[in-house]
């Protein structure tokens, strides 16, 4: 339980600023938009349901007392905006009964068959544990996280990664909800994404570099070694999206990793993402100013998203994919 609390504290204290390279994507401004703000439709279809906005709140927490408050507020936000909510790793609740409450209350605050709830465990966990975690919160989808660097920096982290692909395949084939495989902020290469696709995974959350930095978060929990050289390690979110432009139609790509503004969201969608996800930025608003502050942030984010759609001449999210863009600078240099 302490670890989850330390992650939040260390996230809020973190200083390193990575770059997801969306600032190397140029979108052209229009002065003659033939679209009314009220006609803009920001909804997307996700797991067979219509969600009102093209973003969700991504996996963060659960377990301790303070996590109850955080998860409850995050769930209330998701209900207010009709967006999906992913809980943090449920591992703690599989071993400590008193940790279950902070996960259960997410389900209680969200409406079954209306709001999407996404469970979470490491991709190294057994099929049996995943089934228990799904049942615990009656989750509509389930997220398996890949975090080898985070584990290797953690003193108490895992050191064994062999067999992970077979494990993922076994889980995908034997659970009754769709599996989302996600990173935690280091990004996934095109090769990794296609390997996951071949294992049967159809929802991938790229969680690219440029936002929450677990090298720094874990480094600040470890005192016998220091790992600052890894603060810059990872694949920038924009690079992954560019390289996945020709992805198969049945692969749903969630863009995350340093998504903080409406411009980030729009650029991710223009580059071909099906939806986006945010963790750290929403958490910052919530921890600094409470539920109302976080709600105001999301209200203004939505207003700005509509503004951008008008300026780009897109009435709905699928029309964003026709918007011309240019890439330049570092993004151009490092992209295939
Ligand atoms: C996370 N993240 C995370 N991911 C996961 O799959 N299981 C988890 O338990 C956690 N825990 C967690 C705690 C905290 C405090 C943060 C900020 C993040 C990772 C998260 O879901 C996301 O992939 C990354 O944070 C990248 O997105 P942002 O934060 O840059 O928007």
Tab-separated table of C-alpha atoms and ligand atoms in Angstrom:
chain	number	residue	atom	x	y	z
A	1	UNK	CA	0.000	0.000	0.000
A	2	UNK	CA	2.863	2.321	0.827
A	3	UNK	CA	4.256	1.913	-2.659
A	4	UNK	CA	1.115	3.309	-4.320
A	5	UNK	CA	1.179	6.298	-1.975
A	6	UNK	CA	4.868	6.903	-2.741
A	7	UNK	CA	4.158	6.752	-6.479
A	8	UNK	CA	1.642	9.559	-6.127
A	9	UNK	CA	3.919	11.654	-3.899
A	10	UNK	CA	6.937	11.112	-6.149
A	11	UNK	CA	4.884	11.861	-9.252
A	12	UNK	CA	3.801	15.193	-7.765
A	13	UNK	CA	7.419	16.002	-6.792
A	14	UNK	CA	8.959	14.944	-10.107
A	15	UNK	CA	11.045	17.521	-11.944
A	16	UNK	CA	12.265	15.889	-15.160
A	17	UNK	CA	10.273	17.040	-18.176
A	18	UNK	CA	10.352	14.587	-21.071
A	19	UNK	CA	9.017	15.410	-24.520
A	20	UNK	CA	6.388	13.318	-26.302
A	21	UNK	CA	7.345	15.261	-29.488
A	22	UNK	CA	3.848	16.498	-30.306
A	23	UNK	CA	5.559	19.900	-30.523
A	24	UNK	CA	7.178	18.620	-33.765
A	25	UNK	CA	3.737	18.174	-35.373
A	26	UNK	CA	2.374	21.187	-37.256
A	27	UNK	CA	-1.338	21.662	-37.959
A	28	UNK	CA	-2.460	24.512	-40.201
A	29	UNK	CA	-4.858	27.149	-38.901
A	30	UNK	CA	-8.077	28.017	-40.778
A	31	UNK	CA	-9.626	31.505	-40.764
A	32	UNK	CA	-12.753	30.539	-42.711
A	33	UNK	CA	-14.241	27.619	-40.786
A	34	UNK	CA	-17.696	26.588	-42.071
A	35	UNK	CA	-18.545	24.775	-38.828
A	36	UNK	CA	-20.530	25.840	-35.755
A	37	UNK	CA	-19.049	25.059	-32.359
A	38	UNK	CA	-22.295	23.377	-31.295
A	39	UNK	CA	-22.213	21.014	-34.270
A	40	UNK	CA	-18.917	19.465	-33.220
A	41	UNK	CA	-19.291	15.838	-32.107
A	42	UNK	CA	-16.426	14.628	-29.917
A	43	UNK	CA	-17.822	11.153	-29.235
A	44	UNK	CA	-16.034	7.929	-30.106
A	45	UNK	CA	-17.006	4.285	-30.007
A	46	UNK	CA	-15.027	2.179	-27.574
A	47	UNK	CA	-15.702	-1.470	-26.766
A	48	UNK	CA	-19.115	-1.256	-28.411
A	49	UNK	CA	-20.221	1.800	-26.394
A	50	UNK	CA	-20.448	5.458	-27.296
A	51	UNK	CA	-18.297	7.592	-25.026
A	52	UNK	CA	-18.799	11.335	-25.109
A	53	UNK	CA	-15.173	12.473	-25.455
A	54	UNK	CA	-12.063	10.980	-27.045
A	55	UNK	CA	-10.137	10.461	-23.812
A	56	UNK	CA	-10.226	8.364	-20.672
A	57	UNK	CA	-8.655	8.450	-17.242
A	58	UNK	CA	-5.878	5.911	-17.177
A	59	UNK	CA	-4.671	3.430	-14.558
A	60	UNK	CA	-3.215	4.970	-11.426
A	61	UNK	CA	-4.217	3.844	-8.027
A	62	UNK	CA	-6.118	1.796	-5.486
A	63	UNK	CA	-5.269	0.089	-2.230
A	64	UNK	CA	-4.838	2.407	0.738
A	65	UNK	CA	-7.234	4.827	2.468
A	66	UNK	CA	-6.153	7.879	0.481
A	67	UNK	CA	-6.507	5.819	-2.700
A	68	UNK	CA	-10.224	5.416	-1.837
A	69	UNK	CA	-10.714	9.183	-2.040
A	70	UNK	CA	-8.679	9.488	-5.222
A	71	UNK	CA	-10.415	6.594	-6.980
A	72	UNK	CA	-13.824	7.857	-5.900
A	73	UNK	CA	-13.104	11.332	-7.294
A	74	UNK	CA	-11.702	9.888	-10.526
A	75	UNK	CA	-14.793	7.688	-10.890
A	76	UNK	CA	-17.090	10.679	-10.312
A	77	UNK	CA	-15.237	12.590	-13.023
A	78	UNK	CA	-15.625	9.667	-15.431
A	79	UNK	CA	-19.333	9.435	-14.692
A	80	UNK	CA	-19.846	13.198	-15.140
A	81	UNK	CA	-18.135	13.202	-18.530
A	82	UNK	CA	-19.130	9.675	-19.628
A	83	UNK	CA	-15.556	8.592	-20.229
A	84	UNK	CA	-13.934	5.252	-19.331
A	85	UNK	CA	-11.978	4.777	-16.134
A	86	UNK	CA	-9.056	2.433	-15.627
A	87	UNK	CA	-8.118	1.565	-12.061
A	88	UNK	CA	-4.507	1.134	-10.906
A	89	UNK	CA	-2.930	-2.265	-10.370
A	90	UNK	CA	-5.255	-4.530	-8.371
A	91	UNK	CA	-2.340	-6.676	-7.182
A	92	UNK	CA	-2.593	-5.346	-3.624
A	93	UNK	CA	-6.277	-6.284	-3.453
A	94	UNK	CA	-5.486	-9.871	-4.456
A	95	UNK	CA	-3.319	-10.260	-1.358
A	96	UNK	CA	-4.915	-7.897	1.191
A	97	UNK	CA	-8.696	-7.977	1.647
A	98	UNK	CA	-8.860	-4.483	3.147
A	99	UNK	CA	-7.425	-3.089	-0.104
A	100	UNK	CA	-10.442	-4.231	-2.116
A	101	UNK	CA	-12.698	-1.324	-1.099
A	102	UNK	CA	-10.838	1.355	-3.052
A	103	UNK	CA	-11.382	-0.669	-6.246
A	104	UNK	CA	-14.962	-1.712	-5.530
A	105	UNK	CA	-16.059	1.860	-5.015
A	106	UNK	CA	-15.035	2.682	-8.585
A	107	UNK	CA	-17.622	0.212	-9.823
A	108	UNK	CA	-20.146	1.542	-7.303
A	109	UNK	CA	-19.717	5.093	-8.590
A	110	UNK	CA	-20.082	4.127	-12.222
A	111	UNK	CA	-23.162	2.773	-13.936
A	112	UNK	CA	-23.083	-0.798	-15.212
A	113	UNK	CA	-23.686	-1.043	-18.979
A	114	UNK	CA	-23.187	2.701	-19.329
A	115	UNK	CA	-19.737	3.620	-18.040
A	116	UNK	CA	-16.704	1.553	-18.959
A	117	UNK	CA	-14.544	0.288	-16.072
A	118	UNK	CA	-11.130	-1.171	-16.858
A	119	UNK	CA	-9.255	-3.408	-14.404
A	120	UNK	CA	-5.463	-3.609	-14.190
A	121	UNK	CA	-2.646	-6.027	-13.373
A	122	UNK	CA	0.841	-6.748	-14.623
A	123	UNK	CA	1.057	-8.790	-17.832
A	124	UNK	CA	3.106	-11.277	-15.828
A	125	UNK	CA	0.188	-12.154	-13.519
A	126	UNK	CA	-1.527	-15.525	-13.863
A	127	UNK	CA	-4.785	-16.125	-15.691
A	128	UNK	CA	-6.391	-16.995	-12.354
A	129	UNK	CA	-5.370	-13.637	-10.812
A	130	UNK	CA	-6.667	-11.750	-13.843
A	131	UNK	CA	-10.019	-13.561	-13.592
A	132	UNK	CA	-10.255	-12.652	-9.881
A	133	UNK	CA	-9.408	-9.024	-10.615
A	134	UNK	CA	-12.051	-8.846	-13.362
A	135	UNK	CA	-14.647	-10.277	-10.995
A	136	UNK	CA	-13.619	-7.954	-8.157
A	137	UNK	CA	-14.878	-4.862	-9.994
A	138	UNK	CA	-16.986	-6.498	-12.701
A	139	UNK	CA	-14.721	-4.819	-15.234
A	140	UNK	CA	-15.811	-4.285	-18.829
A	141	UNK	CA	-12.252	-4.510	-20.144
A	142	UNK	CA	-8.937	-5.404	-18.558
A	143	UNK	CA	-5.532	-3.690	-18.800
A	144	UNK	CA	-2.290	-5.659	-18.595
A	145	UNK	CA	0.712	-3.439	-18.005
A	146	UNK	CA	4.192	-3.920	-19.388
A	147	UNK	CA	6.811	-2.139	-17.290
A	148	UNK	CA	10.197	-3.876	-17.503
A	149	UNK	CA	12.258	-0.756	-16.834
A	150	UNK	CA	10.147	0.262	-13.853
A	151	UNK	CA	10.544	-3.239	-12.380
A	152	UNK	CA	14.294	-3.239	-12.926
A	153	UNK	CA	14.726	0.108	-11.200
A	154	UNK	CA	12.607	-0.968	-8.235
A	155	UNK	CA	14.632	-2.713	-5.548
A	156	UNK	CA	11.697	-5.063	-4.893
A	157	UNK	CA	10.798	-5.301	-8.616
A	158	UNK	CA	10.680	-8.331	-10.891
A	159	UNK	CA	13.799	-9.611	-12.627
A	160	UNK	CA	12.203	-12.371	-14.701
A	161	UNK	CA	10.421	-11.582	-17.938
A	162	UNK	CA	10.661	-14.800	-19.918
A	163	UNK	CA	7.371	-16.434	-20.876
A	164	UNK	CA	5.479	-13.128	-20.859
A	165	UNK	CA	4.214	-13.490	-24.439
A	166	UNK	CA	2.716	-16.937	-23.794
A	167	UNK	CA	1.140	-15.573	-20.634
A	168	UNK	CA	-0.512	-12.696	-22.507
A	169	UNK	CA	-1.806	-15.065	-25.202
A	170	UNK	CA	-3.240	-17.393	-22.587
A	171	UNK	CA	-5.015	-14.501	-20.837
A	172	UNK	CA	-6.380	-13.024	-24.091
A	173	UNK	CA	-7.792	-16.411	-25.083
A	174	UNK	CA	-9.324	-17.304	-21.737
A	175	UNK	CA	-10.997	-14.232	-20.260
A	176	UNK	CA	-14.432	-12.979	-21.240
A	177	UNK	CA	-13.575	-9.272	-21.588
A	178	UNK	CA	-11.301	-7.509	-24.101
A	179	UNK	CA	-7.693	-7.109	-23.015
A	180	UNK	CA	-5.838	-3.812	-23.350
A	181	UNK	CA	-2.058	-4.144	-23.188
A	182	UNK	CA	-0.398	-0.949	-22.003
A	183	UNK	CA	2.986	0.469	-21.147
A	184	UNK	CA	3.484	2.882	-18.268
A	185	UNK	CA	5.275	5.752	-20.010
A	186	UNK	CA	8.195	4.199	-21.898
A	187	UNK	CA	6.213	3.564	-25.084
A	188	UNK	CA	5.933	0.513	-27.325
A	189	UNK	CA	7.839	0.030	-30.564
A	190	UNK	CA	6.045	-0.880	-33.792
A	191	UNK	CA	7.613	-4.350	-33.480
A	192	UNK	CA	6.202	-4.825	-29.972
A	193	UNK	CA	2.757	-3.645	-31.059
A	194	UNK	CA	2.660	-6.113	-33.954
A	195	UNK	CA	3.901	-8.925	-31.708
A	196	UNK	CA	1.005	-8.183	-29.368
A	197	UNK	CA	-1.388	-8.068	-32.341
A	198	UNK	CA	-0.162	-11.518	-33.397
A	199	UNK	CA	-0.843	-12.770	-29.851
A	200	UNK	CA	-4.472	-11.732	-30.343
A	201	UNK	CA	-4.412	-8.346	-28.579
A	202	UNK	CA	-6.739	-5.827	-30.262
A	203	UNK	CA	-6.524	-2.896	-27.828
A	204	UNK	CA	-3.135	-1.297	-27.232
A	205	UNK	CA	-2.378	1.706	-25.071
A	206	UNK	CA	1.027	2.926	-26.240
A	207	UNK	CA	1.804	4.974	-23.062
A	208	UNK	CA	4.718	6.701	-24.739
A	209	UNK	CA	7.600	8.714	-23.352
A	210	UNK	CA	7.082	12.364	-22.548
A	211	UNK	CA	4.767	12.394	-19.569
A	212	UNK	CA	4.857	10.512	-16.289
A	213	UNK	CA	8.393	9.282	-15.797
A	214	UNK	CA	8.658	6.095	-13.751
A	215	UNK	CA	12.460	6.136	-13.929
A	216	UNK	CA	12.433	9.270	-11.797
A	217	UNK	CA	9.497	8.127	-9.605
A	218	UNK	CA	11.228	4.832	-8.772
A	219	UNK	CA	14.707	6.340	-8.552
A	220	UNK	CA	13.394	8.541	-5.757
A	221	UNK	CA	12.214	5.440	-3.874
A	222	UNK	CA	15.594	3.739	-4.111
A	223	UNK	CA	18.652	4.705	-2.118
A	224	UNK	CA	21.411	2.161	-2.825
A	225	UNK	CA	21.780	3.056	-6.536
A	226	UNK	CA	20.751	5.994	-8.662
A	227	UNK	CA	19.165	5.785	-12.112
A	228	UNK	CA	18.987	9.325	-13.475
A	229	UNK	CA	20.541	8.262	-16.803
A	230	UNK	CA	17.235	6.449	-17.503
A	231	UNK	CA	15.086	9.539	-17.111
A	232	UNK	CA	15.396	10.147	-20.864
A	233	UNK	CA	14.723	6.506	-21.862
A	234	UNK	CA	11.635	5.652	-23.873
A	235	UNK	CA	9.860	6.062	-27.204
A	236	UNK	CA	8.103	9.427	-27.639
A	237	UNK	CA	4.326	9.116	-28.032
A	238	UNK	CA	4.191	11.012	-31.355
A	239	UNK	CA	6.850	8.750	-32.930
A	240	UNK	CA	4.880	5.592	-32.114
A	241	UNK	CA	1.693	7.011	-33.639
A	242	UNK	CA	3.458	8.060	-36.835
A	243	UNK	CA	4.937	4.604	-37.260
A	244	UNK	CA	1.536	2.998	-36.705
A	245	UNK	CA	-0.240	5.116	-39.355
A	246	UNK	CA	-1.017	2.015	-41.433
A	247	UNK	CA	-2.244	-0.079	-38.530
A	248	UNK	CA	-4.873	-2.763	-39.155
A	249	UNK	CA	-8.480	-1.517	-38.850
A	250	UNK	CA	-9.244	-3.991	-36.083
A	251	UNK	CA	-6.422	-2.702	-33.870
A	252	UNK	CA	-7.701	-0.009	-31.500
A	253	UNK	CA	-4.851	2.312	-30.544
A	254	UNK	CA	-5.076	4.411	-27.404
A	255	UNK	CA	-2.584	7.281	-27.417
A	256	UNK	CA	-1.184	8.158	-24.029
A	257	UNK	CA	2.020	9.381	-22.493
A	258	UNK	CA	2.245	13.082	-21.715
A	259	UNK	CA	-1.251	13.992	-22.936
A	260	UNK	CA	-1.961	17.245	-21.109
A	261	UNK	CA	-3.699	19.646	-23.456
A	262	UNK	CA	-6.437	19.746	-26.080
A	263	UNK	CA	-3.730	20.271	-28.723
A	264	UNK	CA	-1.982	17.056	-27.598
A	265	UNK	CA	-5.266	15.145	-27.924
A	266	UNK	CA	-6.079	16.551	-31.354
A	267	UNK	CA	-2.568	15.880	-32.674
A	268	UNK	CA	-2.734	12.275	-31.407
A	269	UNK	CA	-6.067	11.767	-33.206
A	270	UNK	CA	-4.813	13.431	-36.417
A	271	UNK	CA	-1.854	11.017	-36.328
A	272	UNK	CA	-4.298	8.092	-36.277
A	273	UNK	CA	-5.000	7.235	-32.630
A	274	UNK	CA	-8.526	5.948	-31.986
A	275	UNK	CA	-8.712	7.537	-28.565
A	276	UNK	CA	-6.415	9.081	-25.953
A	277	UNK	CA	-5.794	8.611	-22.235
A	278	UNK	CA	-4.475	10.776	-19.422
A	279	UNK	CA	-3.105	9.934	-16.017
A	280	UNK	CA	-0.634	12.345	-14.479
A	281	UNK	CA	-2.227	15.596	-15.610
A	282	UNK	CA	-5.673	14.766	-14.180
A	283	UNK	CA	-4.034	13.539	-10.970
A	284	UNK	CA	-2.154	16.838	-10.621
A	285	UNK	CA	-5.367	18.869	-10.828
A	286	UNK	CA	-7.130	16.548	-8.416
A	287	UNK	CA	-4.343	16.558	-5.839
A	288	UNK	CA	-3.749	20.307	-6.049
A	289	UNK	CA	-7.348	21.522	-6.055
A	290	UNK	CA	-9.749	18.633	-5.507
A	291	UNK	CA	-12.667	17.342	-7.556
A	292	UNK	CA	-13.989	20.745	-8.673
A	293	UNK	CA	-10.543	21.866	-9.887
A	294	UNK	CA	-10.107	18.651	-11.891
A	295	UNK	CA	-13.632	19.042	-13.293
A	296	UNK	CA	-12.881	22.627	-14.391
A	297	UNK	CA	-9.740	21.353	-16.104
A	298	UNK	CA	-11.743	18.764	-18.051
A	299	UNK	CA	-14.495	21.303	-18.884
A	300	UNK	CA	-11.934	23.672	-20.370
A	301	UNK	CA	-10.145	20.819	-22.139
A	302	UNK	CA	-13.427	19.887	-23.851
A	303	UNK	CA	-14.147	23.491	-24.855
A	304	UNK	CA	-10.658	23.783	-26.361
A	305	UNK	CA	-11.066	20.462	-28.169
A	306	UNK	CA	-14.202	21.849	-29.832
A	307	UNK	CA	-12.355	25.059	-30.726
A	308	UNK	CA	-9.612	23.041	-32.403
A	309	UNK	CA	-12.124	20.940	-34.346
A	310	UNK	CA	-13.682	24.142	-35.729
A	311	UNK	CA	-10.264	25.486	-36.681
A	312	UNK	CA	-9.370	22.232	-38.430
A	313	UNK	CA	-12.707	21.890	-40.208
A	314	UNK	CA	-13.558	18.561	-38.567
A	315	UNK	CA	-17.127	17.909	-37.404
A	316	UNK	CA	-16.321	14.630	-35.736
A	317	UNK	CA	-13.316	12.573	-34.655
A	318	UNK	CA	-13.128	10.473	-37.814
A	319	UNK	CA	-12.869	13.669	-39.913
A	320	UNK	CA	-9.758	14.601	-37.933
A	321	UNK	CA	-7.944	11.759	-39.700
A	322	UNK	CA	-8.210	13.721	-42.987
A	323	UNK	CA	-6.453	16.766	-41.579
A	324	UNK	CA	-3.082	17.528	-43.200
A	325	UNK	CA	-0.076	17.763	-40.945
A	326	UNK	CA	3.677	18.249	-41.225
A	327	UNK	CA	6.346	16.816	-39.001
A	328	UNK	CA	9.675	18.446	-38.440
A	329	UNK	CA	12.754	18.501	-36.206
A	330	UNK	CA	13.626	15.634	-33.907
A	331	UNK	CA	10.393	13.748	-34.671
A	332	UNK	CA	11.263	13.710	-38.368
A	333	UNK	CA	14.843	12.626	-37.667
A	334	UNK	CA	13.915	9.634	-35.516
A	335	UNK	CA	10.900	8.379	-37.464
A	336	UNK	CA	11.198	5.580	-40.045
B	1	LIG	C1	0.553	5.147	-13.063
B	1	LIG	N1	0.483	4.227	-14.117
B	1	LIG	C2	0.049	2.941	-13.885
B	1	LIG	N2	-0.196	2.091	-14.926
B	1	LIG	C3	-0.673	0.844	-14.707
B	1	LIG	O1	-0.913	0.131	-15.673
B	1	LIG	N3	-0.898	0.404	-13.435
B	1	LIG	C4	-0.669	1.185	-12.340
B	1	LIG	O2	-0.905	0.764	-11.203
B	1	LIG	C5	-0.169	2.499	-12.555
B	1	LIG	N4	0.100	3.341	-11.503
B	1	LIG	C6	0.379	4.680	-11.735
B	1	LIG	C7	0.474	5.565	-10.664
B	1	LIG	C8	0.687	6.914	-10.893
B	1	LIG	C9	0.760	7.859	-9.734
B	1	LIG	C10	0.809	7.398	-12.223
B	1	LIG	C11	0.994	8.868	-12.495
B	1	LIG	C12	0.756	6.523	-13.274
B	1	LIG	C13	0.847	4.618	-15.499
B	1	LIG	C14	-0.285	5.314	-16.236
B	1	LIG	O3	-1.404	4.485	-16.400
B	1	LIG	C15	0.181	5.843	-17.624
B	1	LIG	O4	0.451	4.758	-18.463
B	1	LIG	C16	1.421	6.708	-17.537
B	1	LIG	O5	1.349	7.525	-16.399
B	1	LIG	C17	1.603	7.590	-18.759
B	1	LIG	O6	0.541	8.532	-18.890
B	1	LIG	P1	0.636	10.076	-18.415
B	1	LIG	O7	0.707	10.085	-16.921
B	1	LIG	O8	1.886	10.646	-19.025
B	1	LIG	O9	-0.636	10.694	-18.888
